[in-house]
PDB file of C-alpha atoms in Angstrom:
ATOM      1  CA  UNK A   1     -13.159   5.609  39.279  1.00  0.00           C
ATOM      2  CA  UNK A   2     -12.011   2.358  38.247  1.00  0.00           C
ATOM      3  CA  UNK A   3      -8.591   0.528  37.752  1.00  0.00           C
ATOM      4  CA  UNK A   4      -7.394  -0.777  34.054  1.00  0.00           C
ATOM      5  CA  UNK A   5      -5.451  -4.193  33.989  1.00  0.00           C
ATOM      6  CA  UNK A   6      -1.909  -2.021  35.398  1.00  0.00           C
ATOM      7  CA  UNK A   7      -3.882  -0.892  38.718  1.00  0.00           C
ATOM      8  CA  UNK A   8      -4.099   2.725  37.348  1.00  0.00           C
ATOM      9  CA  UNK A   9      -7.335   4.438  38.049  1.00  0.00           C
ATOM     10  CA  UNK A  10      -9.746   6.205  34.885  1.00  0.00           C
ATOM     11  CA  UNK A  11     -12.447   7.850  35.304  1.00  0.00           C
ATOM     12  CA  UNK A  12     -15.500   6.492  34.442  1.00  0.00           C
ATOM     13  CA  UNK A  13     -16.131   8.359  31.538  1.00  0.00           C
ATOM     14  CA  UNK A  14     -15.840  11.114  29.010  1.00  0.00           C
ATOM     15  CA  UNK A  15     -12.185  12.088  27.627  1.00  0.00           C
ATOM     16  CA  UNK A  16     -10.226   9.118  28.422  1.00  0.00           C
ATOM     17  CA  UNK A  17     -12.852   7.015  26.984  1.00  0.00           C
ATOM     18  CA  UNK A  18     -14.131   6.635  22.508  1.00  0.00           C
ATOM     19  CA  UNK A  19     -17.464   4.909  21.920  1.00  0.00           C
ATOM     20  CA  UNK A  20     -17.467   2.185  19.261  1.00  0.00           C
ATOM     21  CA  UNK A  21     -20.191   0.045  18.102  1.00  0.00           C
ATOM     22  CA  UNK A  22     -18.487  -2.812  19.916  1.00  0.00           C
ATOM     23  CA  UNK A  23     -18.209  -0.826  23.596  1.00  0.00           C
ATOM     24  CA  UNK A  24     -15.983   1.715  24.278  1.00  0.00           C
ATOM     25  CA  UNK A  25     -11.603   2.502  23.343  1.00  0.00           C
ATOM     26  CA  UNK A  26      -9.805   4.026  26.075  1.00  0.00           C
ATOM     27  CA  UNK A  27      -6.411   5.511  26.008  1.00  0.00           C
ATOM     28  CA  UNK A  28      -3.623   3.411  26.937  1.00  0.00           C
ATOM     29  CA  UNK A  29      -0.454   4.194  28.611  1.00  0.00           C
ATOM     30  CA  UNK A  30       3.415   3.510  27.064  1.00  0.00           C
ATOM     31  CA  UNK A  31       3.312   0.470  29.170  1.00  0.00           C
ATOM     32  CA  UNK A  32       0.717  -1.381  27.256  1.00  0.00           C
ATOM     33  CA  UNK A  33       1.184  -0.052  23.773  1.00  0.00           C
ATOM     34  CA  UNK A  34       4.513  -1.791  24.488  1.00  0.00           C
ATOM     35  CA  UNK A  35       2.857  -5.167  26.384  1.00  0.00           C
ATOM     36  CA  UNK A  36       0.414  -5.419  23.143  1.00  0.00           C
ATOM     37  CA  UNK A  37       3.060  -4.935  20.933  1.00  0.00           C
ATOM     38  CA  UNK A  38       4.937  -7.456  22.406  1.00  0.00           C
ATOM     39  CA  UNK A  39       2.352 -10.062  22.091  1.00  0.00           C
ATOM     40  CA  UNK A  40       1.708  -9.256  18.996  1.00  0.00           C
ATOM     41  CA  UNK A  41       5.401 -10.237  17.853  1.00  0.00           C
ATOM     42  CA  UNK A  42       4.371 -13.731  19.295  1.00  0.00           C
ATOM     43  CA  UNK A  43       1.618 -14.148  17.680  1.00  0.00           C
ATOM     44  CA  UNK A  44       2.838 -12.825  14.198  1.00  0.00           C
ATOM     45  CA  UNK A  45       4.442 -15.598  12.314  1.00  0.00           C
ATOM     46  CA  UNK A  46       5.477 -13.298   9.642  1.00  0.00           C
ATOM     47  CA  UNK A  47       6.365  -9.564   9.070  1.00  0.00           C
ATOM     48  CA  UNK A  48       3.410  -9.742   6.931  1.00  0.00           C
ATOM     49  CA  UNK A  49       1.297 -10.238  10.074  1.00  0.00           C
ATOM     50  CA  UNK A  50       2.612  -8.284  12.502  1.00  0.00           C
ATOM     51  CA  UNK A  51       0.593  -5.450  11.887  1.00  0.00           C
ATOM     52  CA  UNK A  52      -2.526  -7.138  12.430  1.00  0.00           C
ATOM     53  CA  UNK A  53      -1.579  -8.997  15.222  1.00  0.00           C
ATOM     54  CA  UNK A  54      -0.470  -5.778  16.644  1.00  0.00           C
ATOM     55  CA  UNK A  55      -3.621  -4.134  15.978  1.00  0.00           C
ATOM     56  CA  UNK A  56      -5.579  -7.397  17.410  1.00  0.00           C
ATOM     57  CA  UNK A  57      -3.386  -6.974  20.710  1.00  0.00           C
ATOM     58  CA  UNK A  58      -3.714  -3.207  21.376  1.00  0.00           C
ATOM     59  CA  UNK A  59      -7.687  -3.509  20.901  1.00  0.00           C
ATOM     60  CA  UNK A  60      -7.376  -6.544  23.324  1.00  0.00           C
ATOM     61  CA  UNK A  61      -6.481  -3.440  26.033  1.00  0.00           C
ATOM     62  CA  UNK A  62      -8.337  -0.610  24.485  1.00  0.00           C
ATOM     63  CA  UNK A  63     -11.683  -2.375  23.960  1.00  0.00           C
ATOM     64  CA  UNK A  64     -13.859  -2.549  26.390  1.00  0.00           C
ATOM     65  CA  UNK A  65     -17.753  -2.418  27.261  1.00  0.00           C
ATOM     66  CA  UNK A  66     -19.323  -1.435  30.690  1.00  0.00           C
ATOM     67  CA  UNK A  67     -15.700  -1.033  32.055  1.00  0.00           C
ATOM     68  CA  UNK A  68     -14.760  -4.477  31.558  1.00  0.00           C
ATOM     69  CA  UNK A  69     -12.141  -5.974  28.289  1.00  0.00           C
ATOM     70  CA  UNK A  70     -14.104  -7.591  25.690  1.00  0.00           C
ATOM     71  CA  UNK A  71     -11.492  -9.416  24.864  1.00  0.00           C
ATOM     72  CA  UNK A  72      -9.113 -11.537  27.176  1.00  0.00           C
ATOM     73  CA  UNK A  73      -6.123 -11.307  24.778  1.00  0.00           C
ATOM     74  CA  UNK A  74      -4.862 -10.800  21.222  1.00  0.00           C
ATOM     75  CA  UNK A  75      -6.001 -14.270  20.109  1.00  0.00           C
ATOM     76  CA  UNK A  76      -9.181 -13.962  20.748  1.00  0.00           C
ATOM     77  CA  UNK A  77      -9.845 -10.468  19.033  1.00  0.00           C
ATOM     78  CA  UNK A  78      -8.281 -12.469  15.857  1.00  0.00           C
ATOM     79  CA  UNK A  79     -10.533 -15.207  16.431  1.00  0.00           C
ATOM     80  CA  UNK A  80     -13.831 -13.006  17.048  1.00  0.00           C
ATOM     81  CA  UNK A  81     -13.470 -10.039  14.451  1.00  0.00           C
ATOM     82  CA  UNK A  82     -12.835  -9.982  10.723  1.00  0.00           C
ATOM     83  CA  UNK A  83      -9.778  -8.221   9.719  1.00  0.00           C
ATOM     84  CA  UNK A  84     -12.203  -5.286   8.563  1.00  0.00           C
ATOM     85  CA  UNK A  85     -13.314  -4.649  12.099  1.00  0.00           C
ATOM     86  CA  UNK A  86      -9.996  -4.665  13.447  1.00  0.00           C
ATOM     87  CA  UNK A  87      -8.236  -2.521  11.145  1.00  0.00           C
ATOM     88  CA  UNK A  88     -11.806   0.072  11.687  1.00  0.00           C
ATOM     89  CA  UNK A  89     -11.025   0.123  15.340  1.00  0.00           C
ATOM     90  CA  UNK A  90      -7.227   0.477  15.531  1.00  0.00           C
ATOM     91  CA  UNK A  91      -7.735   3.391  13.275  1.00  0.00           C
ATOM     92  CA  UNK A  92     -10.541   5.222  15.158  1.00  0.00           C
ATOM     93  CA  UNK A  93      -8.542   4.321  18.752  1.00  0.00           C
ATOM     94  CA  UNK A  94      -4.920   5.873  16.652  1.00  0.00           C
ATOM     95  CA  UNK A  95      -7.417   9.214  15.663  1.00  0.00           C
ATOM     96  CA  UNK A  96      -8.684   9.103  19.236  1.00  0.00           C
ATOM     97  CA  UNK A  97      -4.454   9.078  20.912  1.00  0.00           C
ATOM     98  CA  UNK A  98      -4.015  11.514  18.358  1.00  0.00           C
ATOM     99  CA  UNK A  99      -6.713  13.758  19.340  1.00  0.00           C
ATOM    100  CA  UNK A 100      -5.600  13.667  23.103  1.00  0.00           C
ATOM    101  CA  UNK A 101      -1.904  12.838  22.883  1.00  0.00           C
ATOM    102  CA  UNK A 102      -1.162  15.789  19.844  1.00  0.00           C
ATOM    103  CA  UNK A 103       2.658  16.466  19.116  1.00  0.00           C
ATOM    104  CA  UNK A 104       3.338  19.213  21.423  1.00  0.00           C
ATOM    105  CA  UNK A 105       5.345  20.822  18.425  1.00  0.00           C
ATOM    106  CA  UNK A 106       3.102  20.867  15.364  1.00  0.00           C
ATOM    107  CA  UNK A 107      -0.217  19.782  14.429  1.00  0.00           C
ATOM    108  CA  UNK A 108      -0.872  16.334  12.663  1.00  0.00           C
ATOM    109  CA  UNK A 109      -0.841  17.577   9.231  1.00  0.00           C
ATOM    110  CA  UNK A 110       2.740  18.978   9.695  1.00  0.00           C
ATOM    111  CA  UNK A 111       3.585  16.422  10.964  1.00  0.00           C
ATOM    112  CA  UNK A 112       2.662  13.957   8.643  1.00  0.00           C
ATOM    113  CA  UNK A 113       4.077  16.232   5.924  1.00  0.00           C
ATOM    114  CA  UNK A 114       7.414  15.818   7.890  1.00  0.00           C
ATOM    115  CA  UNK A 115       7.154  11.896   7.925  1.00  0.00           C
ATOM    116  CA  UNK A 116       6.685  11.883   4.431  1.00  0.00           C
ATOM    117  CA  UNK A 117       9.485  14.163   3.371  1.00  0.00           C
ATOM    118  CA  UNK A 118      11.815  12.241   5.102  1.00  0.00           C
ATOM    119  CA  UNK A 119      11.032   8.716   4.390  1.00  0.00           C
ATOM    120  CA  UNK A 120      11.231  10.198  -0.217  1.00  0.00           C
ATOM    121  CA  UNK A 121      14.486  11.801   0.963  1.00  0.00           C
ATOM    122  CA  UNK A 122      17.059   9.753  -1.177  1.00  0.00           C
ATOM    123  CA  UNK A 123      20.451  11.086  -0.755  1.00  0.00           C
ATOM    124  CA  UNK A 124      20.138  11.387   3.251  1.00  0.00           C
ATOM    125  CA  UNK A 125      22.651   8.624   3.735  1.00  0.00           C
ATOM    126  CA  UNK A 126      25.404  10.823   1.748  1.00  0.00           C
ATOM    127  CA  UNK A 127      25.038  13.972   4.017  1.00  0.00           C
ATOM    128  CA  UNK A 128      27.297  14.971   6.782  1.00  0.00           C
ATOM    129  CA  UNK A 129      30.317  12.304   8.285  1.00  0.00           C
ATOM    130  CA  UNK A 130      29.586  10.429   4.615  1.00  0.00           C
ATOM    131  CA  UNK A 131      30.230  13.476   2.400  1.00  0.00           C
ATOM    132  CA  UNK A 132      33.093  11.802   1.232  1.00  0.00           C
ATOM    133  CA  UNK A 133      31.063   8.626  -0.244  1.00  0.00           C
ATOM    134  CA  UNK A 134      28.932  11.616  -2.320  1.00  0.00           C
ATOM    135  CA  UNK A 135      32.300  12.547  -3.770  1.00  0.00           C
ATOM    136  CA  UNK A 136      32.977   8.878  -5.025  1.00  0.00           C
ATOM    137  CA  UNK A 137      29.611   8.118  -6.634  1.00  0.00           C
ATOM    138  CA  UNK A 138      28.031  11.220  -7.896  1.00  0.00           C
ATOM    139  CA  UNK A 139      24.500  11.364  -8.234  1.00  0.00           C
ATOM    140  CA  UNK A 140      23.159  11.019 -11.878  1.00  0.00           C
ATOM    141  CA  UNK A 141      20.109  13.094 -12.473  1.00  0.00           C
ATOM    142  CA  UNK A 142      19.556  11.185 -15.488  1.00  0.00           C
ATOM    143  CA  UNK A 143      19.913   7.558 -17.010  1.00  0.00           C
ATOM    144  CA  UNK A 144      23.413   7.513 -18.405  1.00  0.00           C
ATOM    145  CA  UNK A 145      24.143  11.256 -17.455  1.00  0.00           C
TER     146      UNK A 145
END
């Protein structure tokens, strides 16, 4: 057993641990999903680069080969991969927490169903305490109509 960069101790192998091309992902815990997300706000100087800064900074943590980071921090993954590479391993370490951290109420494809039923819903913001602004401005279920 080893420690990670919080002091925790992983084991030295197996379901904690993803091999890559690169080394190996391991899990992270809430702590530094929200570190590397944090860094990654500094780093982004736009929303349109937040995500890959984000991405940059979590593989910073995950990453790492022989039990050791391959990369000391955010920058450097942006300086040393192509933005190819790091959106290939953000995605395989996301289907790797997904694999071992499932919702404990439905399986990813519900789920995802779910996500995507609510973000199409378009008159959620007239149900409930606002029932009286659906009254006001009636929804038109065609131009003109």
């Amino acid at each position: 057993m080893r420690g990670n960069r919080t002091g925790k101790r992983l084991r030295a192998g197996g379901a904690d641990r993803w091999p890559v091309a690169e080394g190996e992902l391991r899990l992270l815990s809430a702590w530094e999903v929200l570190q590397a997300r944090r860094e990654g706000a500094l780093l982004a100087q736009d929303g349109r680069e937040r995500a890959l800064c984000d991405n940059a900074c979590l593989l910073a943590r995950a990453l790492e080969r022989r039990g050791r980071p391959v990369y000391e921090d955010g920058q450097q993954v942006l300086s040393s991969l192509r933005v190819e590479d790091v959106d290939r391993l953000a995605q395989v370490w996301d289907q790797f927490n997904r694999a071992r951290n499932p919702a404990p109420w439905q399986s990813e494809e519900a789920l995802d169903e779910a996500k995507k039923g609510w973000s199409t819903r378009l008159t959620s913001a007239f149900n409930g305490v606002c029932s009286a602004c659906s009254a006001l401005f009636p929804r038109r279920n065609a131009p003109g109509g």
